[in-house]
XYZ file of C-alpha atoms in Angstrom:
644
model
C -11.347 -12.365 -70.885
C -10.941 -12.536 -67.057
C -7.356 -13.816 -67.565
C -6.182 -11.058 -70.331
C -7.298 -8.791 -67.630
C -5.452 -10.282 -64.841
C -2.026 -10.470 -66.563
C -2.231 -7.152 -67.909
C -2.789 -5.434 -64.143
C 0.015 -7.627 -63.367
C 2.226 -6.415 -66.325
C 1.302 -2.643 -65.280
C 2.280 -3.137 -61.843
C 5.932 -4.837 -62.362
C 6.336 -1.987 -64.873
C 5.492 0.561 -61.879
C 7.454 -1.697 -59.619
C 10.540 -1.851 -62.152
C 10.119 1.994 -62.592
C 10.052 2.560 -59.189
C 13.208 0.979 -58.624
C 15.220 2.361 -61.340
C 13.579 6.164 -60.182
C 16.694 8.430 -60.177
C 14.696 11.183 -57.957
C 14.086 8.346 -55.745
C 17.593 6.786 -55.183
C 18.782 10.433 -55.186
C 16.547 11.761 -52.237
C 17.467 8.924 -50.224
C 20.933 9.280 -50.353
C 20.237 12.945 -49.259
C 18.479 12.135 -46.613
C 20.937 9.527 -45.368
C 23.566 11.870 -45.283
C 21.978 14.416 -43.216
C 20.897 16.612 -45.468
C 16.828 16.282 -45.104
C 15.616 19.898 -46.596
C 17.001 18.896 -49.743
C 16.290 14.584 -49.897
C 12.935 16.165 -49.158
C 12.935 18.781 -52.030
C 14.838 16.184 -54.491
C 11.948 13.398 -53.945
C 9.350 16.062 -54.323
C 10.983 16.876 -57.855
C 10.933 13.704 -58.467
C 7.323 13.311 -57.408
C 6.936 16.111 -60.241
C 8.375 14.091 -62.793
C 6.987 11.023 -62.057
C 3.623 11.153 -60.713
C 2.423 7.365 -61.082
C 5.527 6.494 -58.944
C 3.639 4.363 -56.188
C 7.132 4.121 -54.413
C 8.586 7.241 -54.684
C 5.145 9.130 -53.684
C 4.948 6.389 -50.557
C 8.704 7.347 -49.631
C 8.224 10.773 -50.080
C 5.242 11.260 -48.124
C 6.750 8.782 -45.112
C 10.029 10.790 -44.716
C 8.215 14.338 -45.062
C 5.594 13.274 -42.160
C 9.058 11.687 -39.931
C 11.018 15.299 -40.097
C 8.346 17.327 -39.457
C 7.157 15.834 -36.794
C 11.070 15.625 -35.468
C 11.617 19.498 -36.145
C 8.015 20.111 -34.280
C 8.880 18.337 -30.997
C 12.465 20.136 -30.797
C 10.843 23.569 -31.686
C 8.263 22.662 -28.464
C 11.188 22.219 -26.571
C 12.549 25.184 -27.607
C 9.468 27.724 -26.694
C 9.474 25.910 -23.503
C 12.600 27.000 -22.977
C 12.937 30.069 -24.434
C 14.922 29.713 -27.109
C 12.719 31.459 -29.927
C 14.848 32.208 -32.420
C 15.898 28.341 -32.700
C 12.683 27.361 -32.219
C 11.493 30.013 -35.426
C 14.228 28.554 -37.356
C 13.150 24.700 -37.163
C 9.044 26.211 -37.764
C 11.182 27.397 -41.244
C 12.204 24.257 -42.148
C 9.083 22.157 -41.158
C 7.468 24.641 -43.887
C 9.954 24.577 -46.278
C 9.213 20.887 -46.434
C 5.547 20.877 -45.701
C 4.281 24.082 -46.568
C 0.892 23.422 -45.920
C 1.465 22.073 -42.275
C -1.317 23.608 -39.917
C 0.545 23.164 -36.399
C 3.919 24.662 -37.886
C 1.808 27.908 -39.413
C 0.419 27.841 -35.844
C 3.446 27.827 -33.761
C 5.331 30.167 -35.451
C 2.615 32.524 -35.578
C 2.060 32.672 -32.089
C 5.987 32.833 -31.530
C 5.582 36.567 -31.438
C 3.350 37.006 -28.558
C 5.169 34.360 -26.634
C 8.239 36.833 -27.090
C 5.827 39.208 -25.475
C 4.871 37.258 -22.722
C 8.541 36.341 -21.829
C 9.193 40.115 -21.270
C 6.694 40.470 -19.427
C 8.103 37.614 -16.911
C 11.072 38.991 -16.826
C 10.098 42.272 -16.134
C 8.110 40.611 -12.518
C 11.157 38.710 -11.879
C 12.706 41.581 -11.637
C 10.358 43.311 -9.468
C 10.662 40.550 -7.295
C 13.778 40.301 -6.798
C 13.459 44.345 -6.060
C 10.987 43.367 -3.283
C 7.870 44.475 -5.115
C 5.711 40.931 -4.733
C 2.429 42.384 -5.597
C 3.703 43.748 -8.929
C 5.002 40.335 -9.708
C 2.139 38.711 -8.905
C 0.003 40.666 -11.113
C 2.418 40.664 -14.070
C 2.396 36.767 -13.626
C -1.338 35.876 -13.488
C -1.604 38.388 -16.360
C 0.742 36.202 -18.063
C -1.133 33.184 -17.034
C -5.118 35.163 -18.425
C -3.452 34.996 -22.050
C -1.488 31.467 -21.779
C -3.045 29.230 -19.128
C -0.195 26.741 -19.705
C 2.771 28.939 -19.486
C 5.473 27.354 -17.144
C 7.127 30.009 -16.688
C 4.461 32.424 -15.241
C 3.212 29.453 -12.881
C 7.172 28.586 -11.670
C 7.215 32.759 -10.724
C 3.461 32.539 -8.930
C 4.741 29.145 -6.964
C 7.745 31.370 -5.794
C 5.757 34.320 -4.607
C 3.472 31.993 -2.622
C 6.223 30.375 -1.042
C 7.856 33.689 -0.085
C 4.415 34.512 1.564
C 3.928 31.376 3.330
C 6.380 32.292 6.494
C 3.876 35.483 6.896
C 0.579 33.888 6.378
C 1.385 30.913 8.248
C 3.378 32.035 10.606
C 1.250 33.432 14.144
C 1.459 37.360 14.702
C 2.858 37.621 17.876
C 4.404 40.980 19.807
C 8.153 41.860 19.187
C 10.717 40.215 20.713
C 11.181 43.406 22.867
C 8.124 43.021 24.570
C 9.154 40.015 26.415
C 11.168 42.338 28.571
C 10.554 41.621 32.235
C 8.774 44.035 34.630
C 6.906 44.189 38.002
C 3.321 45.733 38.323
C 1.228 45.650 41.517
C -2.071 46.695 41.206
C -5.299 46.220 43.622
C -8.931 46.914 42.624
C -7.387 49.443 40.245
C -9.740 50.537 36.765
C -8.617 48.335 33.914
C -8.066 51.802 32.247
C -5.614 52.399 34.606
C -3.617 49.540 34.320
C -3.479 49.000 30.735
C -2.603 52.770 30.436
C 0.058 51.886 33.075
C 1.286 49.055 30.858
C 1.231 51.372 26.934
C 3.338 53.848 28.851
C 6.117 51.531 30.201
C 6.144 49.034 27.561
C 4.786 51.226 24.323
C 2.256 48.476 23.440
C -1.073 50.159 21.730
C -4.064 48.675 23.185
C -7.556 48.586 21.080
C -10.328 47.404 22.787
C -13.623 46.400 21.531
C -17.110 48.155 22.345
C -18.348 45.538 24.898
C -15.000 46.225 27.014
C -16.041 47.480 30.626
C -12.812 49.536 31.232
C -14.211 50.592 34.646
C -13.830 47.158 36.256
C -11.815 46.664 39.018
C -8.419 44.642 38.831
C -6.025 43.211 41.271
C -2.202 41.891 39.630
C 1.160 41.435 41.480
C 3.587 40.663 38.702
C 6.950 40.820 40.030
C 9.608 40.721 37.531
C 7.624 38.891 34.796
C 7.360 39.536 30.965
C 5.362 42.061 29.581
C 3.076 39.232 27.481
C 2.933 36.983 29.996
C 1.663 39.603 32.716
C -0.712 40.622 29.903
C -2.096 37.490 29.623
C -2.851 36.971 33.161
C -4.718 40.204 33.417
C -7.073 38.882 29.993
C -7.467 35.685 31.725
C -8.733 36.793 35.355
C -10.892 39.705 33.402
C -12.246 37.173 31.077
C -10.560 38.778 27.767
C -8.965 37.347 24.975
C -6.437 39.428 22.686
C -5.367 39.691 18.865
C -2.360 40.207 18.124
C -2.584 43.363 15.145
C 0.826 43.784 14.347
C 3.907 44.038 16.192
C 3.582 46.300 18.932
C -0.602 46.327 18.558
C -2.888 44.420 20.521
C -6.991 43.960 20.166
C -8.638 43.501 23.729
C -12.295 41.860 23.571
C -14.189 39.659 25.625
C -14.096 36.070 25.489
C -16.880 35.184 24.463
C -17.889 32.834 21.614
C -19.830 35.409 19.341
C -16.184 37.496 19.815
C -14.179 34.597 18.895
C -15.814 34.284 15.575
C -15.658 37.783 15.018
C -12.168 38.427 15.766
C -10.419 35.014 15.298
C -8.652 34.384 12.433
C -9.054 30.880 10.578
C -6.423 28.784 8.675
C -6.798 26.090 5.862
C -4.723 23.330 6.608
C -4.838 19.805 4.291
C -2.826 16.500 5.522
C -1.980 13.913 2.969
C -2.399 10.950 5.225
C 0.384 8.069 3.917
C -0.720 4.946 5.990
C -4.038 6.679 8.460
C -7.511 5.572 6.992
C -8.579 9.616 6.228
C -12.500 9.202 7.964
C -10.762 7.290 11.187
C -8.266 10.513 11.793
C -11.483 12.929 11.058
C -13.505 11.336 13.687
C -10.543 11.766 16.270
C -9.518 15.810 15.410
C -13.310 15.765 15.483
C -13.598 14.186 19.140
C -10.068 15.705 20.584
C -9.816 18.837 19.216
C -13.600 19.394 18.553
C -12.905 21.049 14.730
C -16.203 21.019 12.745
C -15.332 21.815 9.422
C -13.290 18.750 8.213
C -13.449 17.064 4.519
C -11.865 14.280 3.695
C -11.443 13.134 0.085
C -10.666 9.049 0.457
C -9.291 8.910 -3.293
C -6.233 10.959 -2.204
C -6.738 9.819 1.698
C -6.189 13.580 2.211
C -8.286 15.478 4.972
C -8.910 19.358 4.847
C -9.879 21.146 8.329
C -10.670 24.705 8.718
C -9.931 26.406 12.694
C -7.710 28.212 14.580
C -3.623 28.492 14.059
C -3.666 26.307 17.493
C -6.195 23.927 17.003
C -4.435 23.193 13.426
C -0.789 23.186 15.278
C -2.306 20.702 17.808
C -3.600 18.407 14.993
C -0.436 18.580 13.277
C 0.248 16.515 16.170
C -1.870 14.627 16.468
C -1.852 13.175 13.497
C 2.010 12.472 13.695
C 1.375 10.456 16.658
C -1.419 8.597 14.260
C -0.486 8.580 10.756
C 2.392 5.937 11.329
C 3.817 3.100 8.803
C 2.525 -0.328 10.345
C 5.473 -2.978 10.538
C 6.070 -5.624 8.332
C 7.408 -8.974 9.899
C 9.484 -11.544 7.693
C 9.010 -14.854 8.363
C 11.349 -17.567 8.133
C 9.723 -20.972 8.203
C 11.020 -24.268 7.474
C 9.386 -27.451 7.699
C 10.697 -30.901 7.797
C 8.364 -34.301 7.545
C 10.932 -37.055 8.393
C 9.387 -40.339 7.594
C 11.204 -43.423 8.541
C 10.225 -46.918 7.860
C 11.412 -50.119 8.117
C 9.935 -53.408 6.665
C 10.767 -57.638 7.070
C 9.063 -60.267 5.333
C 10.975 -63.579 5.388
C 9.335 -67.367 5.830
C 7.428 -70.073 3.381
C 4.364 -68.871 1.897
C 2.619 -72.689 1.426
C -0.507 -73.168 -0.282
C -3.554 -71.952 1.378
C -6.410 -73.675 -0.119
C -7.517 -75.645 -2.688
C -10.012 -76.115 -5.563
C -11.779 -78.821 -7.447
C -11.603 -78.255 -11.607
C -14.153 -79.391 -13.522
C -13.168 -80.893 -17.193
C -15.442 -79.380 -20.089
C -15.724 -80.816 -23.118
C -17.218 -78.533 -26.574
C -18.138 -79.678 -29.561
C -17.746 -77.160 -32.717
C -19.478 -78.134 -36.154
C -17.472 -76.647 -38.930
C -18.448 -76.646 -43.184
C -15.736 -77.698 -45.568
C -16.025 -76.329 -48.976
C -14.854 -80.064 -50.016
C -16.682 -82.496 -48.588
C -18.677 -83.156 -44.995
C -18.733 -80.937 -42.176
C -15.730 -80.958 -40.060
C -16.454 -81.130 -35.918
C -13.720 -80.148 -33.597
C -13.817 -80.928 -29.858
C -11.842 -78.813 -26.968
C -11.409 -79.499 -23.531
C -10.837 -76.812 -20.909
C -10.845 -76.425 -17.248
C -13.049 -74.564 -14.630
C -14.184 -74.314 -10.958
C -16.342 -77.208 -10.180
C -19.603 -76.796 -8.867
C -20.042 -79.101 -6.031
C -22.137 -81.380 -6.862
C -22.103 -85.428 -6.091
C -21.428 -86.933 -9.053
C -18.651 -84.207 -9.519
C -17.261 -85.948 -6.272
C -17.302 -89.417 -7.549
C -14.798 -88.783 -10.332
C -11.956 -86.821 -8.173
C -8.734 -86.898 -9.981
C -5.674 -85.253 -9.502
C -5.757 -83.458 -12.721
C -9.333 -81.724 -10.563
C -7.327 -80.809 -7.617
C -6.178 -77.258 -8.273
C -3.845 -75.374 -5.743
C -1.927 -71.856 -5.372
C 1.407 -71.511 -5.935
C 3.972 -72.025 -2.574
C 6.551 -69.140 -2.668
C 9.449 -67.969 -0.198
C 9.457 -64.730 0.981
C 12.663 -63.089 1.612
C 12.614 -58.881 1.895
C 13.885 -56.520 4.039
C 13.553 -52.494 3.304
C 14.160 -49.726 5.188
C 13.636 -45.927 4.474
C 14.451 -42.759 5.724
C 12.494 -39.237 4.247
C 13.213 -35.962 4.969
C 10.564 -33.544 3.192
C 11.304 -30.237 3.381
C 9.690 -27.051 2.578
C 11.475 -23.347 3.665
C 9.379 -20.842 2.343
C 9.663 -16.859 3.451
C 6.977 -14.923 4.138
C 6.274 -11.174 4.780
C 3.471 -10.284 5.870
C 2.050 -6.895 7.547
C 0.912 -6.691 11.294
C -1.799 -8.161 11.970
C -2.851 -9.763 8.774
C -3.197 -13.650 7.776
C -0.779 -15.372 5.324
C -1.406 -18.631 4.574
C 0.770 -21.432 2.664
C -0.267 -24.462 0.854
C 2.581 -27.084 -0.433
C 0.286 -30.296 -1.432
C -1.844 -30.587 -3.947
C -5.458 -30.668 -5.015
C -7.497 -33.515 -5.403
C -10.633 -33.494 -7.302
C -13.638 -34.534 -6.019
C -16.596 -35.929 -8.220
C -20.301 -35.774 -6.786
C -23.495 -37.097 -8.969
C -26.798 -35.588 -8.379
C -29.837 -36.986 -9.840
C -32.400 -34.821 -10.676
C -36.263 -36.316 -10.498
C -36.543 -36.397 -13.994
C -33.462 -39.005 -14.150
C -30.727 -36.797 -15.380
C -27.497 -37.350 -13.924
C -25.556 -34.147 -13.542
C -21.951 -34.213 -11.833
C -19.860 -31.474 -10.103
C -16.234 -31.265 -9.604
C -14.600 -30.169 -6.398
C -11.073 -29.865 -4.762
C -9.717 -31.146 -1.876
C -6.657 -29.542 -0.622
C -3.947 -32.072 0.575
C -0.395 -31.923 1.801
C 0.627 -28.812 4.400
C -1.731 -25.839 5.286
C 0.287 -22.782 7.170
C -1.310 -20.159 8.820
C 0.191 -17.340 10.529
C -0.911 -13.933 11.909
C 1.734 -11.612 13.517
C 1.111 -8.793 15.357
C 4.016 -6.640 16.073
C 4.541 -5.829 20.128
C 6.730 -2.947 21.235
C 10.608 -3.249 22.153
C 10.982 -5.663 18.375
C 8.385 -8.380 20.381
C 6.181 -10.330 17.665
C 2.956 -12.450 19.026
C 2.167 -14.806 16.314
C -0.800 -16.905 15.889
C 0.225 -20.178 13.815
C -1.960 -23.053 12.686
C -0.367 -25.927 10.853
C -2.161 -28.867 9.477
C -0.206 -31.834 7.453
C -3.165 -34.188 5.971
C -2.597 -37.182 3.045
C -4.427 -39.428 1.282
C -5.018 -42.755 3.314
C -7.352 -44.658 0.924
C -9.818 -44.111 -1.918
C -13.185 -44.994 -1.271
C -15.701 -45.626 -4.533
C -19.348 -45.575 -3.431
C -22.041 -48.253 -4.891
C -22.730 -45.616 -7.492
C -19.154 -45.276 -8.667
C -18.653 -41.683 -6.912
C -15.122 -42.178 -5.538
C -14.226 -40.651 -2.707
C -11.128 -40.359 -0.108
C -9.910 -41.017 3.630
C -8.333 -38.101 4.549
C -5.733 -38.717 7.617
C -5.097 -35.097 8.995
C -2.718 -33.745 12.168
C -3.485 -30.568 13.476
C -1.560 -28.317 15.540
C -2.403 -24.693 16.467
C -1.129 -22.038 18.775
C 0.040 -18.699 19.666
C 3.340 -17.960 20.717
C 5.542 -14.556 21.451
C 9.452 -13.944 20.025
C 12.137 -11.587 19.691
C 13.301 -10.755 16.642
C 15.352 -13.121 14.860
C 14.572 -15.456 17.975
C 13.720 -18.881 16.208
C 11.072 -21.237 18.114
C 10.696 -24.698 17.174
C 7.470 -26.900 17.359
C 7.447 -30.523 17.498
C 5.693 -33.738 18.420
C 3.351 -34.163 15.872
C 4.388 -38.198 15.365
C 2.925 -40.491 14.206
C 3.863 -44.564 14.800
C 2.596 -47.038 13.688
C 3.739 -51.167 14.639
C 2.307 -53.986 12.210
C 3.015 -57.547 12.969
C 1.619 -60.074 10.960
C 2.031 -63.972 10.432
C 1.042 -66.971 8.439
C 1.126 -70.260 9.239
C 0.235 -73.886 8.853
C -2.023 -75.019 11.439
C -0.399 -77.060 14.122
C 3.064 -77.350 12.243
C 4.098 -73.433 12.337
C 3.089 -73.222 16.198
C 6.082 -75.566 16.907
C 8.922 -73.517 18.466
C 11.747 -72.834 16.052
C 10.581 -75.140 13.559
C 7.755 -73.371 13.143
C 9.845 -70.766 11.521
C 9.792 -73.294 8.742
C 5.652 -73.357 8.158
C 5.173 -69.656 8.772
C 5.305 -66.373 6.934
C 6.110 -63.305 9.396
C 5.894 -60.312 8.271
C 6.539 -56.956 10.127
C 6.332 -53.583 9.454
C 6.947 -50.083 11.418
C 6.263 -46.467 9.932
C 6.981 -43.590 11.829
C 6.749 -40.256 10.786
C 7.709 -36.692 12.981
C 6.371 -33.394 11.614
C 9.007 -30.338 12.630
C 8.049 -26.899 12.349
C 10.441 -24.069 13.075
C 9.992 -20.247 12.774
C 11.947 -16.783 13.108
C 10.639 -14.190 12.648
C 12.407 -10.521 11.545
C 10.988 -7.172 12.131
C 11.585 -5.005 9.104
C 10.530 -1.544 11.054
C 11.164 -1.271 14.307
C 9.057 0.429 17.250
C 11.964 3.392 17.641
C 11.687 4.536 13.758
C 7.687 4.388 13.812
C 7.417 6.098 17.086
C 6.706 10.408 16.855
C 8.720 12.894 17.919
C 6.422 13.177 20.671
C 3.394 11.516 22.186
C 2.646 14.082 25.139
C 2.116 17.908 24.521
C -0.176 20.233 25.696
C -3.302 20.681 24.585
C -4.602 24.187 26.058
C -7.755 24.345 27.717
C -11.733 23.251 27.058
C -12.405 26.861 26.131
C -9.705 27.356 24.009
C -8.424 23.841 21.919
C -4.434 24.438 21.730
C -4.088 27.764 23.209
C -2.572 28.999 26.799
C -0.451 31.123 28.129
C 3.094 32.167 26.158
C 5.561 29.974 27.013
C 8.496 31.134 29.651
C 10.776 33.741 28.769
C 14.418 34.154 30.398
C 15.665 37.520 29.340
C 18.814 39.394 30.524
C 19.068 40.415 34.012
C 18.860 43.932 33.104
C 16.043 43.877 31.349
C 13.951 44.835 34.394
C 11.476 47.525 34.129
C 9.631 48.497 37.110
C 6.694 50.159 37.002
C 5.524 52.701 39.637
C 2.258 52.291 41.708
C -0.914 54.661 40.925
C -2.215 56.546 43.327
C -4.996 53.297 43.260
C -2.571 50.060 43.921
C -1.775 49.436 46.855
C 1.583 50.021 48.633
C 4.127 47.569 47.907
C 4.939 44.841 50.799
C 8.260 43.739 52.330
C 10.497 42.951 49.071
C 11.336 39.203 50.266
C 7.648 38.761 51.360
C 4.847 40.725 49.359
C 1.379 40.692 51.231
C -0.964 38.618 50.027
C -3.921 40.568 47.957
C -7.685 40.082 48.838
C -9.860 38.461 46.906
C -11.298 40.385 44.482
C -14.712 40.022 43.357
C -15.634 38.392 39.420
C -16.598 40.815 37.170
C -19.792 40.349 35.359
C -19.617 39.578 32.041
C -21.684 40.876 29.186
C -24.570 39.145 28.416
C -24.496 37.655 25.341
C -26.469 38.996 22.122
C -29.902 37.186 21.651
C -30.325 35.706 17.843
């Protein structure tokens, strides 16, 4: 029964197979869809699908190539909304459904094509009212754009583009116009602050704001002659004990400097350095020690580090951290190594025998059966040692005196070896690199436990050369290296009364530190070892004779000597003068204020000279080559400061 069953399924599915192959819908779709023509291979293997539904292969092959071009037509329609094209992205959504109707991501896609034609207005619309210089109607077109379609690349390339327009502004410090370095000359003594600042606003046109705690009744003393307008400004803040803010262009806020003031009126910046070779919390704790910033982050997966201060405390980091955050130098080194071995070996004379032995004669007896008749006893004599015993001596033969073999020995051999090893190394500054040619040799140990099991462990023993170097990279391309070089080899194995074998090591060590150029190469030697062997045999009396002794002796001598050569260049691959900053000294403002000062020194034109005539207050000016030296003028109090 089982095998009726068996070849029927097996008739059934050569029939299918057979059908499947001779399926004109089948041959014909493929043909269509070989030639380019996919909508309808698709269409004529779906017919064909209608007409023969139990076609394994044809509903396989029409499934297959149906899944292929949709998928094909999908990706180039994405393409296409990214880009903009709609309409040819609409047409390939058409043909994904005309040969999958009932695909879900095609009925998606071009359903939303509509409102992506909506939102593409809509950025071109704020591109255009950027490029008309409207930047706040751009913006809000764009993250509109960006509320309905997080993703859209578009909207986010136009928001990138506004910020960047903006960054000049908001980066950028507000300072006075360029006008306003103009130079002038103002002599005042124990004149009213009002008075002088009113003196400055009406020759210069600078609006002055000043904050409630400002005593404008205070007395002030300034001889300015022919100096700019901010600098002579600043010098009048800095004796009164007033700091400024700079409100626009031709605006300035007076206030005292004081530290509940400062964090009133100061404005902060964000500022975030990507740190490529720095370790992030090692620059924090210096910004944090040098230019005294307390709100730092750092984030050590992206070795970035965030600070929050002041536009000059974040300049004067800036560089700070280029004098920090610099590649460390590499150093290439080329070693080569040569182990020249040279030997030289002589054996020549008569080796004659050196002893001799007594042989004892044993005779055995072996009783063997027959299957014919008696048993049949064989007897065998063979020789061994003799024990020395007396009657053992009585019956000395010659066939008992045994003796070793005489043999002339004639050799000579000499060798030369030359083992060399060249490897190149890089290796950054100040780090170890190490370099083993030689092999491993294992090492057995037994342990017995107290019970009696025997357990045994297997370790290595590293043999042959052992380099160790450690650069560390000086300025003007010098390199300090620390090298350590062992050569060790097996002398002789060693096997314990256990059976644990073991080895004598012979080792040469050399180790030192040394200072190079680059490409300067340095050569260590000396590490030789000789070694002299001179041996002899001879016959007692007869190989002492002079020259004929030559004829009872064996001589044998042999000399080894072996020279290990290490030499070593090394090669800077960055160089002091391409790590080094821009600059390494810069100012650093004062302990009040981290990165600030005065303005730097302006040289206008010569006639740019506005000169500004005295109050009744100031005091009359002196001789024009000498002025007279004002009086000191007494501090003026400042404000207490709030209680908390």
């Amino acid at each position: 029964m089982k095998l009726t069953h068996t070849i029927g399924l097996t008739a059934l599915l050569l029939a299918m197979t057979l059908a499947g192959c001779a399926s004109k819908g089948l041959t014909e779709g493929r043909e269509l869809i070989a030639s380019g023509q996919a909508e309808a291979g698709i269409a004529r293997l779906r017919a064909g699908l209608t007409e023969e539904p139990g076609n394994i292969d044809l509903k396989m092959t029409y499934h297959t190539q149906r899944e292929r071009l949709s998928n094909d037509l999908l990706a180039q329609a994405q393409q296409d909304v990214d880009a903009g094209r709609f309409d040819v992205a609409q047409s390939a959504l058409e043909k994904v459904l005309s040969m999958h109707p009932e695909n879900p991501r095609a009925r998606t896609m071009l359903d939303s094509l509509a409102t992506l034609r909506q939102l593409q207005q809509n950025l071109q619309a704020a591109s255009q009212a950027l490029t008309k210089g409207h930047p706040e109607e751009a913006e809000q077109a764009a993250r509109l754009i960006l509320a309905q379609s997080p993703g859209h690349i578009g909207a986010q390339a136009l928001l990138q583009q506004i910020q960047a327009d903006r960054a000049s502004d908001e980066l950028g410090s507000r300072e006075l116009a360029a006008m306003y370095r103009k130079r002038i000359t103002l002599e005042f003594r124990d004149a009213p602050l009002r008075n002088v600042f009113d003196m400055i606003a009406r020759q210069s046109g600078i609006n002055f704001v000043f904050d409630k705690d400002v005593r404008l009744d205070a007395k002030a003393t300034l001889f300015a002659r022919n100096s700019p307008i901010s600098e002579s400004i600043d010098m009048l803040l800095a004796t009164g004990q007033f700091d400024k803010k700079v409100v626009n262009a031709n605006t300035l806020l007076i206030y005292p400097d004081l530290p509940q003031k400062k964090r009133v009126y100061q404005e902060l910046m964000v500022k975030g350095f990507y740190l490529g070779n720095a370790d992030a919390k090692a620059t924090m704790a210096m910004l944090r020690m040098l230019v005294k910033t307390k709100d730092v982050y750092v984030d050590e997966r992206l070795n970035l580090l965030v600070m929050r201060d002041t536009p000059e405390a974040i300049r004067l980091a800036e560089k700070i951290i280029a004098v920090q955050d610099l590649a460390e130098p590499e150093v290439m080194l080329d070693v080569e190594i040569l182990e020249i071995k040279r030997g030289r070996f002589m054996d020549l004379g008569v080796q004659y025998p050196s002893q001799f032995s007594l042989l004892n004669t044993i005779t055995t007896e072996t009783a063997t059966s027959s299957t014919v008749g008696a048993p049949v006893v064989t007897t065998s004599t063979s020789l061994s040692p003799l024990p020395l015993t007396l009657e053992s001596l009585r019956h000395i033969t010659r066939g008992s005196i045994a003796i070793n073999n005489p043999q002339v020995n004639l050799k000579k051999e000499d060798s030369d070896v030359n083992i060399l090893a060249n490897p190149r190394i890089r290796v950054k500054n100040r780090e170890k690199a190490k370099v083993h040619i030689g092999d491993k040799v294992p090492v057995i140990t037994s342990n017995t436990t107290a019970t009696g099991v025997v357990s045994e462990s297997v370790s290595y023993l590293d043999v042959g050369l052992k380099l160790d170097v450690e650069p560390s990279v000086m300025m003007r391309d010098d390199v300090q290296i620390k090298v350590g070089l062992e050569v060790s080899n097996i002398v002789r194995e060693i096997r314990s009364s256990n059976g644990t074998l073991t080895y004598q090591i012979g080792t040469r060590n050399a180790g030192t530190t040394l200072r190079l150029k680059d490409g300067e190469t340095q050569v260590l030697a000396g590490l030789i070892s000789d070694e002299d062997r001179k041996s002899a045999s001879r016959i007692p009396g007869l190989g002492d004779i002079p020259l004929l002794g030559r004829l009872f002796s064996d001589h044998r001598d042999e000399r080894n000597k072996t020279e290990i050569v290490l030499l070593i260049t090394p090669r800077v691959l960055r160089s002091d003068a391409t790590r080094q900053p821009a600059m390494t000294e810069f100012r650093g403002g004062t302990e009040n204020a981290i990165g600030g000062g005065l303005s730097s020194p302006y040289t206008p034109a010569p006639e740019q000279d506005i000169s500004a005539p005295p109050l009744p207050q100031a005091a009359p000016a002196g001789p024009a080559e000498e002025p007279a030296a004002p009086p000191a003028v007494p501090a003026v109090p400042a404000p207490p400061e709030p209680t908390e």
